[in-house]
PDB file of C-alpha atoms in Angstrom:
ATOM      1  CA  MET A   1    -164.418  49.365  89.602  1.00  0.00           C
ATOM      2  CA  CYS A   2    -165.868  51.926  87.194  1.00  0.00           C
ATOM      3  CA  SER A   3    -169.334  53.386  87.613  1.00  0.00           C
ATOM      4  CA  SER A   4    -170.833  51.362  84.762  1.00  0.00           C
ATOM      5  CA  ASP A   5    -169.628  48.138  86.411  1.00  0.00           C
ATOM      6  CA  LEU A   6    -171.106  49.246  89.716  1.00  0.00           C
ATOM      7  CA  PHE A   7    -174.476  49.997  88.226  1.00  0.00           C
ATOM      8  CA  THR A   8    -174.567  46.873  86.088  1.00  0.00           C
ATOM      9  CA  GLY A   9    -173.978  44.848  89.217  1.00  0.00           C
ATOM     10  CA  ALA A  10    -176.734  46.738  90.988  1.00  0.00           C
ATOM     11  CA  ILE A  11    -179.245  45.995  88.243  1.00  0.00           C
ATOM     12  CA  ALA A  12    -178.177  42.475  87.242  1.00  0.00           C
ATOM     13  CA  ASN A  13    -177.500  40.799  90.574  1.00  0.00           C
ATOM     14  CA  ARG A  14    -180.205  39.720  92.963  1.00  0.00           C
ATOM     15  CA  LYS A  15    -177.947  40.800  95.817  1.00  0.00           C
ATOM     16  CA  GLY A  16    -176.856  43.884  93.934  1.00  0.00           C
ATOM     17  CA  LEU A  17    -175.349  47.164  94.991  1.00  0.00           C
ATOM     18  CA  PHE A  18    -178.608  49.027  95.553  1.00  0.00           C
ATOM     19  CA  GLU A  19    -180.043  46.214  97.645  1.00  0.00           C
ATOM     20  CA  THR A  20    -176.858  45.978  99.705  1.00  0.00           C
ATOM     21  CA  ALA A  21    -176.663  49.775 100.113  1.00  0.00           C
ATOM     22  CA  ASN A  22    -180.299  50.170 101.186  1.00  0.00           C
ATOM     23  CA  ARG A  23    -180.441  52.942 103.834  1.00  0.00           C
ATOM     24  CA  GLY A  24    -176.837  53.714 103.003  1.00  0.00           C
ATOM     25  CA  THR A  25    -174.704  55.446 100.357  1.00  0.00           C
ATOM     26  CA  ILE A  26    -173.469  54.523  96.888  1.00  0.00           C
ATOM     27  CA  PHE A  27    -170.511  56.332  95.310  1.00  0.00           C
ATOM     28  CA  PHE A  28    -170.365  56.605  91.505  1.00  0.00           C
ATOM     29  CA  ASP A  29    -166.918  57.648  90.289  1.00  0.00           C
ATOM     30  CA  GLU A  30    -166.651  59.304  86.855  1.00  0.00           C
ATOM     31  CA  ILE A  31    -170.424  59.508  86.449  1.00  0.00           C
ATOM     32  CA  GLY A  32    -169.952  61.274  83.115  1.00  0.00           C
ATOM     33  CA  THR A  33    -168.638  58.087  81.500  1.00  0.00           C
ATOM     34  CA  ILE A  34    -171.684  55.848  81.980  1.00  0.00           C
ATOM     35  CA  SER A  35    -173.568  54.845  78.861  1.00  0.00           C
ATOM     36  CA  ALA A  36    -176.913  56.287  77.762  1.00  0.00           C
ATOM     37  CA  GLU A  37    -178.616  52.996  78.663  1.00  0.00           C
ATOM     38  CA  LEU A  38    -177.251  53.036  82.196  1.00  0.00           C
ATOM     39  CA  GLN A  39    -178.207  56.694  82.567  1.00  0.00           C
ATOM     40  CA  VAL A  40    -181.833  55.760  81.891  1.00  0.00           C
ATOM     41  CA  LYS A  41    -181.738  52.925  84.427  1.00  0.00           C
ATOM     42  CA  LEU A  42    -180.105  55.068  87.085  1.00  0.00           C
ATOM     43  CA  LEU A  43    -182.609  57.862  86.542  1.00  0.00           C
ATOM     44  CA  ARG A  44    -185.491  55.414  86.932  1.00  0.00           C
ATOM     45  CA  VAL A  45    -184.128  54.163  90.260  1.00  0.00           C
ATOM     46  CA  LEU A  46    -183.602  57.718  91.499  1.00  0.00           C
ATOM     47  CA  GLN A  47    -187.108  58.797  90.493  1.00  0.00           C
ATOM     48  CA  ASP A  48    -189.076  55.727  91.581  1.00  0.00           C
ATOM     49  CA  ARG A  49    -186.771  54.657  94.458  1.00  0.00           C
ATOM     50  CA  GLU A  50    -187.231  51.071  93.346  1.00  0.00           C
ATOM     51  CA  PHE A  51    -185.843  48.527  90.902  1.00  0.00           C
ATOM     52  CA  MET A  52    -186.573  44.980  89.853  1.00  0.00           C
ATOM     53  CA  PRO A  53    -183.725  42.558  90.547  1.00  0.00           C
ATOM     54  CA  LEU A  54    -182.871  40.196  87.727  1.00  0.00           C
ATOM     55  CA  GLY A  55    -184.855  36.980  88.026  1.00  0.00           C
ATOM     56  CA  SER A  56    -187.514  38.542  90.212  1.00  0.00           C
ATOM     57  CA  ASN A  57    -191.090  39.503  89.347  1.00  0.00           C
ATOM     58  CA  GLU A  58    -191.331  41.999  92.174  1.00  0.00           C
ATOM     59  CA  SER A  59    -189.868  45.452  92.495  1.00  0.00           C
ATOM     60  CA  MET A  60    -187.797  46.329  95.504  1.00  0.00           C
ATOM     61  CA  ARG A  61    -187.960  49.733  97.145  1.00  0.00           C
ATOM     62  CA  VAL A  62    -184.672  51.244  98.295  1.00  0.00           C
ATOM     63  CA  ASP A  63    -183.608  54.295 100.244  1.00  0.00           C
ATOM     64  CA  VAL A  64    -180.123  55.126  99.007  1.00  0.00           C
ATOM     65  CA  ARG A  65    -178.012  58.275  99.039  1.00  0.00           C
ATOM     66  CA  ILE A  66    -176.088  58.828  95.785  1.00  0.00           C
ATOM     67  CA  ILE A  67    -172.712  60.550  95.682  1.00  0.00           C
ATOM     68  CA  ALA A  68    -171.317  61.071  92.186  1.00  0.00           C
ATOM     69  CA  ALA A  69    -167.945  62.425  91.107  1.00  0.00           C
ATOM     70  CA  THR A  70    -166.528  63.428  87.756  1.00  0.00           C
ATOM     71  CA  ASN A  71    -163.659  65.292  86.137  1.00  0.00           C
ATOM     72  CA  ALA A  72    -165.799  65.926  83.062  1.00  0.00           C
ATOM     73  CA  ASP A  73    -167.820  69.042  82.300  1.00  0.00           C
ATOM     74  CA  LEU A  74    -171.327  67.598  82.591  1.00  0.00           C
ATOM     75  CA  GLU A  75    -172.984  70.764  81.285  1.00  0.00           C
ATOM     76  CA  LYS A  76    -170.898  70.498  78.124  1.00  0.00           C
ATOM     77  CA  LEU A  77    -171.777  66.809  77.841  1.00  0.00           C
ATOM     78  CA  MET A  78    -175.462  67.740  78.110  1.00  0.00           C
ATOM     79  CA  GLU A  79    -175.074  70.260  75.286  1.00  0.00           C
ATOM     80  CA  GLU A  80    -173.449  67.526  73.181  1.00  0.00           C
ATOM     81  CA  GLY A  81    -176.282  65.112  73.977  1.00  0.00           C
ATOM     82  CA  LYS A  82    -173.976  62.726  75.837  1.00  0.00           C
ATOM     83  CA  PHE A  83    -175.473  63.166  79.313  1.00  0.00           C
ATOM     84  CA  ARG A  84    -179.153  63.337  80.180  1.00  0.00           C
ATOM     85  CA  GLU A  85    -180.331  66.679  81.460  1.00  0.00           C
ATOM     86  CA  ASP A  86    -182.959  65.136  83.734  1.00  0.00           C
ATOM     87  CA  LEU A  87    -180.338  62.854  85.339  1.00  0.00           C
ATOM     88  CA  TYR A  88    -177.983  65.806  85.788  1.00  0.00           C
ATOM     89  CA  TYR A  89    -180.561  67.780  87.766  1.00  0.00           C
ATOM     90  CA  ARG A  90    -181.530  64.691  89.752  1.00  0.00           C
ATOM     91  CA  LEU A  91    -177.929  64.285  90.852  1.00  0.00           C
ATOM     92  CA  ASN A  92    -176.996  67.953  91.182  1.00  0.00           C
ATOM     93  CA  VAL A  93    -178.711  68.646  94.512  1.00  0.00           C
ATOM     94  CA  ILE A  94    -175.588  69.653  96.440  1.00  0.00           C
ATOM     95  CA  ASN A  95    -172.590  70.473  94.272  1.00  0.00           C
ATOM     96  CA  LEU A  96    -169.120  70.411  95.817  1.00  0.00           C
ATOM     97  CA  VAL A  97    -166.264  71.681  93.655  1.00  0.00           C
ATOM     98  CA  LEU A  98    -162.941  70.214  94.767  1.00  0.00           C
ATOM     99  CA  PRO A  99    -159.924  72.211  93.543  1.00  0.00           C
ATOM    100  CA  SER A 100    -157.238  70.333  91.659  1.00  0.00           C
ATOM    101  CA  LEU A 101    -154.257  69.129  93.660  1.00  0.00           C
ATOM    102  CA  ARG A 102    -151.994  71.845  92.248  1.00  0.00           C
ATOM    103  CA  GLU A 103    -154.328  74.418  93.836  1.00  0.00           C
ATOM    104  CA  ARG A 104    -154.135  72.837  97.305  1.00  0.00           C
ATOM    105  CA  LYS A 105    -150.571  71.649  97.634  1.00  0.00           C
ATOM    106  CA  GLU A 106    -150.781  71.984 101.406  1.00  0.00           C
ATOM    107  CA  ASP A 107    -152.720  68.690 101.245  1.00  0.00           C
ATOM    108  CA  ILE A 108    -149.818  66.800  99.628  1.00  0.00           C
ATOM    109  CA  PRO A 109    -147.958  65.830 102.869  1.00  0.00           C
ATOM    110  CA  LEU A 110    -151.198  64.555 104.428  1.00  0.00           C
ATOM    111  CA  LEU A 111    -152.059  62.551 101.314  1.00  0.00           C
ATOM    112  CA  ILE A 112    -148.546  61.109 101.169  1.00  0.00           C
ATOM    113  CA  ASP A 113    -148.824  59.974 104.783  1.00  0.00           C
ATOM    114  CA  HIS A 114    -152.206  58.382 104.046  1.00  0.00           C
ATOM    115  CA  PHE A 115    -150.913  56.507 100.992  1.00  0.00           C
ATOM    116  CA  PHE A 116    -147.720  55.453 102.764  1.00  0.00           C
ATOM    117  CA  ASN A 117    -149.840  53.858 105.488  1.00  0.00           C
ATOM    118  CA  ARG A 118    -152.119  52.123 102.976  1.00  0.00           C
ATOM    119  CA  TYR A 119    -149.446  50.650 100.735  1.00  0.00           C
ATOM    120  CA  CYS A 120    -147.011  49.745 103.501  1.00  0.00           C
ATOM    121  CA  ARG A 121    -149.801  47.663 105.041  1.00  0.00           C
ATOM    122  CA  GLU A 122    -150.642  46.090 101.675  1.00  0.00           C
ATOM    123  CA  ASN A 123    -146.986  45.243 101.037  1.00  0.00           C
ATOM    124  CA  GLU A 124    -146.319  44.331 104.675  1.00  0.00           C
ATOM    125  CA  LYS A 125    -143.124  46.364 104.863  1.00  0.00           C
ATOM    126  CA  PHE A 126    -141.778  49.350 106.834  1.00  0.00           C
ATOM    127  CA  LEU A 127    -144.462  49.215 109.514  1.00  0.00           C
ATOM    128  CA  ASN A 128    -144.085  50.122 113.177  1.00  0.00           C
ATOM    129  CA  SER A 129    -145.684  48.191 116.022  1.00  0.00           C
ATOM    130  CA  ASP A 130    -148.912  50.159 115.573  1.00  0.00           C
ATOM    131  CA  GLY A 131    -149.156  49.193 111.907  1.00  0.00           C
ATOM    132  CA  ARG A 132    -148.267  52.653 110.615  1.00  0.00           C
ATOM    133  CA  SER A 133    -145.737  53.430 107.904  1.00  0.00           C
ATOM    134  CA  LEU A 134    -142.147  54.259 108.797  1.00  0.00           C
ATOM    135  CA  LEU A 135    -141.433  55.741 105.359  1.00  0.00           C
ATOM    136  CA  THR A 136    -140.605  59.388 104.696  1.00  0.00           C
ATOM    137  CA  PHE A 137    -139.383  61.099 101.542  1.00  0.00           C
ATOM    138  CA  GLU A 138    -135.947  62.680 101.508  1.00  0.00           C
ATOM    139  CA  SER A 139    -135.992  66.476 101.173  1.00  0.00           C
ATOM    140  CA  ASP A 140    -135.171  66.534  97.452  1.00  0.00           C
ATOM    141  CA  ALA A 141    -137.842  63.933  96.713  1.00  0.00           C
ATOM    142  CA  MET A 142    -140.369  65.954  98.703  1.00  0.00           C
ATOM    143  CA  GLN A 143    -139.281  69.057  96.800  1.00  0.00           C
ATOM    144  CA  ILE A 144    -140.157  67.343  93.520  1.00  0.00           C
ATOM    145  CA  LEU A 145    -143.566  66.286  94.836  1.00  0.00           C
ATOM    146  CA  MET A 146    -144.393  69.752  96.189  1.00  0.00           C
ATOM    147  CA  GLU A 147    -143.390  71.536  92.971  1.00  0.00           C
ATOM    148  CA  HIS A 148    -145.106  69.190  90.504  1.00  0.00           C
ATOM    149  CA  ASN A 149    -148.340  70.484  88.923  1.00  0.00           C
ATOM    150  CA  TRP A 150    -150.129  67.118  89.180  1.00  0.00           C
ATOM    151  CA  PRO A 151    -152.148  66.993  85.947  1.00  0.00           C
ATOM    152  CA  GLY A 152    -153.374  63.569  87.095  1.00  0.00           C
ATOM    153  CA  ASN A 153    -154.437  64.987  90.474  1.00  0.00           C
ATOM    154  CA  VAL A 154    -154.588  62.708  93.532  1.00  0.00           C
ATOM    155  CA  ARG A 155    -154.458  59.485  91.490  1.00  0.00           C
ATOM    156  CA  GLU A 156    -151.093  60.528  90.041  1.00  0.00           C
ATOM    157  CA  LEU A 157    -149.759  61.246  93.530  1.00  0.00           C
ATOM    158  CA  GLU A 158    -151.104  57.931  94.802  1.00  0.00           C
ATOM    159  CA  ASN A 159    -149.340  56.053  91.998  1.00  0.00           C
ATOM    160  CA  ALA A 160    -146.055  57.830  92.801  1.00  0.00           C
ATOM    161  CA  VAL A 161    -146.324  56.916  96.488  1.00  0.00           C
ATOM    162  CA  GLU A 162    -147.264  53.296  95.739  1.00  0.00           C
ATOM    163  CA  ARG A 163    -144.200  53.026  93.489  1.00  0.00           C
ATOM    164  CA  ALA A 164    -142.042  54.486  96.271  1.00  0.00           C
ATOM    165  CA  VAL A 165    -143.301  51.887  98.746  1.00  0.00           C
ATOM    166  CA  VAL A 166    -142.584  49.017  96.344  1.00  0.00           C
ATOM    167  CA  LEU A 167    -139.062  50.253  95.486  1.00  0.00           C
ATOM    168  CA  ALA A 168    -138.016  51.561  98.904  1.00  0.00           C
ATOM    169  CA  THR A 169    -135.131  49.729 100.558  1.00  0.00           C
ATOM    170  CA  THR A 170    -134.752  52.068 103.548  1.00  0.00           C
ATOM    171  CA  PRO A 171    -137.247  54.149 105.562  1.00  0.00           C
ATOM    172  CA  SER A 172    -135.861  57.319 103.946  1.00  0.00           C
ATOM    173  CA  VAL A 173    -137.077  57.342 100.342  1.00  0.00           C
ATOM    174  CA  PRO A 174    -134.751  59.051  97.808  1.00  0.00           C
ATOM    175  CA  ALA A 175    -135.798  60.994  94.746  1.00  0.00           C
ATOM    176  CA  HIS A 176    -134.551  58.430  92.250  1.00  0.00           C
ATOM    177  CA  VAL A 177    -137.412  56.034  93.091  1.00  0.00           C
ATOM    178  CA  LEU A 178    -139.969  58.569  91.842  1.00  0.00           C
ATOM    179  CA  PRO A 179    -141.413  58.083  88.339  1.00  0.00           C
ATOM    180  CA  ASP A 180    -139.122  59.281  85.544  1.00  0.00           C
ATOM    181  CA  HIS A 181    -141.553  61.942  84.368  1.00  0.00           C
ATOM    182  CA  LEU A 182    -141.496  63.578  87.805  1.00  0.00           C
ATOM    183  CA  GLN A 183    -137.709  63.592  87.930  1.00  0.00           C
ATOM    184  CA  GLN A 184    -137.358  64.902  84.389  1.00  0.00           C
ATOM    185  CA  ALA A 185    -139.941  67.658  84.865  1.00  0.00           C
ATOM    186  CA  SER A 186    -138.396  68.820  88.118  1.00  0.00           C
ATOM    187  CA  GLY A 187    -135.732  71.440  88.518  1.00  0.00           C
ATOM    188  CA  MET A 188    -134.369  72.693  91.791  1.00  0.00           C
ATOM    189  CA  ARG A 189    -135.513  76.314  91.891  1.00  0.00           C
ATOM    190  CA  ILE A 190    -134.091  78.191  94.858  1.00  0.00           C
ATOM    191  CA  SER A 191    -135.424  81.694  95.470  1.00  0.00           C
ATOM    192  CA  ARG A 192    -132.600  84.238  95.687  1.00  0.00           C
ATOM    193  CA  ASP A 193    -132.422  88.019  95.932  1.00  0.00           C
ATOM    194  CA  HIS A 194    -130.518  90.301  93.524  1.00  0.00           C
ATOM    195  CA  ASN A 195    -127.288  89.624  95.436  1.00  0.00           C
ATOM    196  CA  GLY A 196    -127.643  85.889  94.952  1.00  0.00           C
ATOM    197  CA  MET A 197    -128.510  85.297  98.595  1.00  0.00           C
ATOM    198  CA  LEU A 198    -131.290  82.974  99.684  1.00  0.00           C
ATOM    199  CA  ALA A 199    -134.543  84.964  99.620  1.00  0.00           C
ATOM    200  CA  PRO A 200    -136.054  85.819 103.054  1.00  0.00           C
ATOM    201  CA  ASP A 201    -139.319  84.120 102.093  1.00  0.00           C
ATOM    202  CA  ALA A 202    -137.647  80.928 100.818  1.00  0.00           C
ATOM    203  CA  SER A 203    -139.488  77.759 101.705  1.00  0.00           C
ATOM    204  CA  LEU A 204    -138.119  75.134 104.086  1.00  0.00           C
ATOM    205  CA  PHE A 205    -137.366  72.894 101.108  1.00  0.00           C
ATOM    206  CA  GLU A 206    -135.352  75.686  99.477  1.00  0.00           C
ATOM    207  CA  VAL A 207    -133.407  76.304 102.698  1.00  0.00           C
ATOM    208  CA  VAL A 208    -132.568  72.598 102.972  1.00  0.00           C
ATOM    209  CA  ALA A 209    -131.655  72.377  99.281  1.00  0.00           C
ATOM    210  CA  ASP A 210    -129.421  75.447  99.546  1.00  0.00           C
ATOM    211  CA  PHE A 211    -127.596  73.953 102.548  1.00  0.00           C
ATOM    212  CA  GLU A 212    -127.198  70.592 100.796  1.00  0.00           C
ATOM    213  CA  ARG A 213    -125.826  72.279  97.689  1.00  0.00           C
ATOM    214  CA  LYS A 214    -123.211  74.217  99.646  1.00  0.00           C
ATOM    215  CA  ARG A 215    -122.211  71.174 101.698  1.00  0.00           C
ATOM    216  CA  ILE A 216    -121.843  68.971  98.608  1.00  0.00           C
ATOM    217  CA  ILE A 217    -119.736  71.585  96.790  1.00  0.00           C
ATOM    218  CA  GLU A 218    -117.491  71.872  99.851  1.00  0.00           C
ATOM    219  CA  ALA A 219    -117.060  68.089  99.957  1.00  0.00           C
ATOM    220  CA  LEU A 220    -116.316  67.916  96.225  1.00  0.00           C
ATOM    221  CA  GLU A 221    -113.718  70.664  96.451  1.00  0.00           C
ATOM    222  CA  ALA A 222    -112.085  68.997  99.472  1.00  0.00           C
ATOM    223  CA  ALA A 223    -112.008  65.688  97.558  1.00  0.00           C
ATOM    224  CA  ASN A 224    -110.494  67.312  94.459  1.00  0.00           C
ATOM    225  CA  PHE A 225    -113.836  66.650  92.751  1.00  0.00           C
ATOM    226  CA  SER A 226    -113.678  62.911  93.233  1.00  0.00           C
ATOM    227  CA  GLN A 227    -117.334  61.992  93.646  1.00  0.00           C
ATOM    228  CA  THR A 228    -116.426  58.680  95.239  1.00  0.00           C
ATOM    229  CA  ASP A 229    -114.312  60.372  97.917  1.00  0.00           C
ATOM    230  CA  ALA A 230    -116.923  63.116  98.412  1.00  0.00           C
ATOM    231  CA  ALA A 231    -119.676  60.546  98.914  1.00  0.00           C
ATOM    232  CA  GLU A 232    -117.534  58.760 101.486  1.00  0.00           C
ATOM    233  CA  ALA A 233    -116.875  62.040 103.317  1.00  0.00           C
ATOM    234  CA  LEU A 234    -120.604  62.854 103.313  1.00  0.00           C
ATOM    235  CA  HIS A 235    -121.474  59.319 104.515  1.00  0.00           C
ATOM    236  CA  ILE A 236    -123.929  58.753 101.679  1.00  0.00           C
ATOM    237  CA  PRO A 237    -123.984  56.240  98.792  1.00  0.00           C
ATOM    238  CA  LEU A 238    -122.349  57.394  95.568  1.00  0.00           C
ATOM    239  CA  SER A 239    -125.658  56.924  93.732  1.00  0.00           C
ATOM    240  CA  THR A 240    -127.350  59.307  96.172  1.00  0.00           C
ATOM    241  CA  LEU A 241    -124.629  61.912  95.695  1.00  0.00           C
ATOM    242  CA  ASN A 242    -124.925  61.659  91.905  1.00  0.00           C
ATOM    243  CA  GLN A 243    -128.694  62.126  92.157  1.00  0.00           C
ATOM    244  CA  LYS A 244    -128.315  65.193  94.365  1.00  0.00           C
ATOM    245  CA  ILE A 245    -125.662  66.699  92.081  1.00  0.00           C
ATOM    246  CA  LYS A 246    -128.102  66.401  89.195  1.00  0.00           C
ATOM    247  CA  ARG A 247    -131.076  67.697  91.180  1.00  0.00           C
ATOM    248  CA  LEU A 248    -129.189  70.648  92.666  1.00  0.00           C
ATOM    249  CA  ASN A 249    -127.640  71.678  89.332  1.00  0.00           C
ATOM    250  CA  ILE A 250    -124.095  71.410  90.683  1.00  0.00           C
ATOM    251  CA  ASP A 251    -121.414  71.924  88.045  1.00  0.00           C
ATOM    252  CA  ILE A 252    -118.902  69.072  88.201  1.00  0.00           C
ATOM    253  CA  LYS A 253    -115.470  70.388  87.284  1.00  0.00           C
ATOM    254  CA  ARG A 254    -112.974  68.168  85.544  1.00  0.00           C
ATOM    255  CA  ARG A 255    -110.603  66.710  88.095  1.00  0.00           C
ATOM    256  CA  PRO A 256    -107.124  68.237  87.561  1.00  0.00           C
ATOM    257  CA  GLN A 257    -104.499  65.849  86.288  1.00  0.00           C
ATOM    258  CA  ALA A 258    -101.836  64.897  88.823  1.00  0.00           C
TER     259      ALA A 258
END
C-alpha cells in the first residue's frame, strides 16, 4: 500500500491508521510521492498531535512515531516546490542514509535467505519441518546475483527470489529461472593473472566457476563434443549443461564427422 493510501485511510476511517497506531509507529514508504493536500494533513497531525476522524465532531489526540522512507531527493523536491519545507524539517529529525544494494553486496545472501523463507511459506513448498526454506541457488545463479548492480535495489532482488520460488522444481535453483534481464546482463568474469591462471584473490564463486568450466570441457572432449553424452557423464540434465556452457563462455567445437 502506498503512503497516500495509508494516510487517506488514517484520515478518512474512524478506526484509521493513526488511531490504531496510537503509542506505536507508522511507516510511510516513498514519502516524496504524497500529494500536496496530504502533505498539509500530515503536517497538521505531526504539529498538533491530533486529528478529527471522519464522522466525528471531536478531535482525537495521538502519540505516534513516524518513520518515512524515500528514494527521491527531498531537498530537490523542496526547491521545485513539490515537497513542503516545513514537513521536511518535521520529519527529518534523525536521518539514516541506507546505501544502495550494489554498495553492500555482502547483504545479498542474507536477503536471499529471508525472501526464500517468506515466499516458500506463502507458496507452501520446499519447507523443512521447522517451516524454513530448503531452497538454495546453484553457484552460477548466485554468481549472477552477486555481480548484478541492482538498479531496483532490494525490491528487484525480492522479485527475482519470488520468481525463483514459483518456478523452482528442485531445492537447488538453477540460473535459468532468474529473470531474463539478469541472465542477459551477466557474464562470467573469472579473475586471472597474466599467465592465464586463476588470480590468488579470486572469489569463491570464481573458483567454483573455473572448476566447473574445466570439468565441462573435459567431459565434452571425452564425449567427442556430444552435449547429450557429456551431460549424461556429468549426471546433469542437458538443459543445465547448455545453460552452464553459455554462462561459462565455453566454445563448442563442431563435432568431427565420422
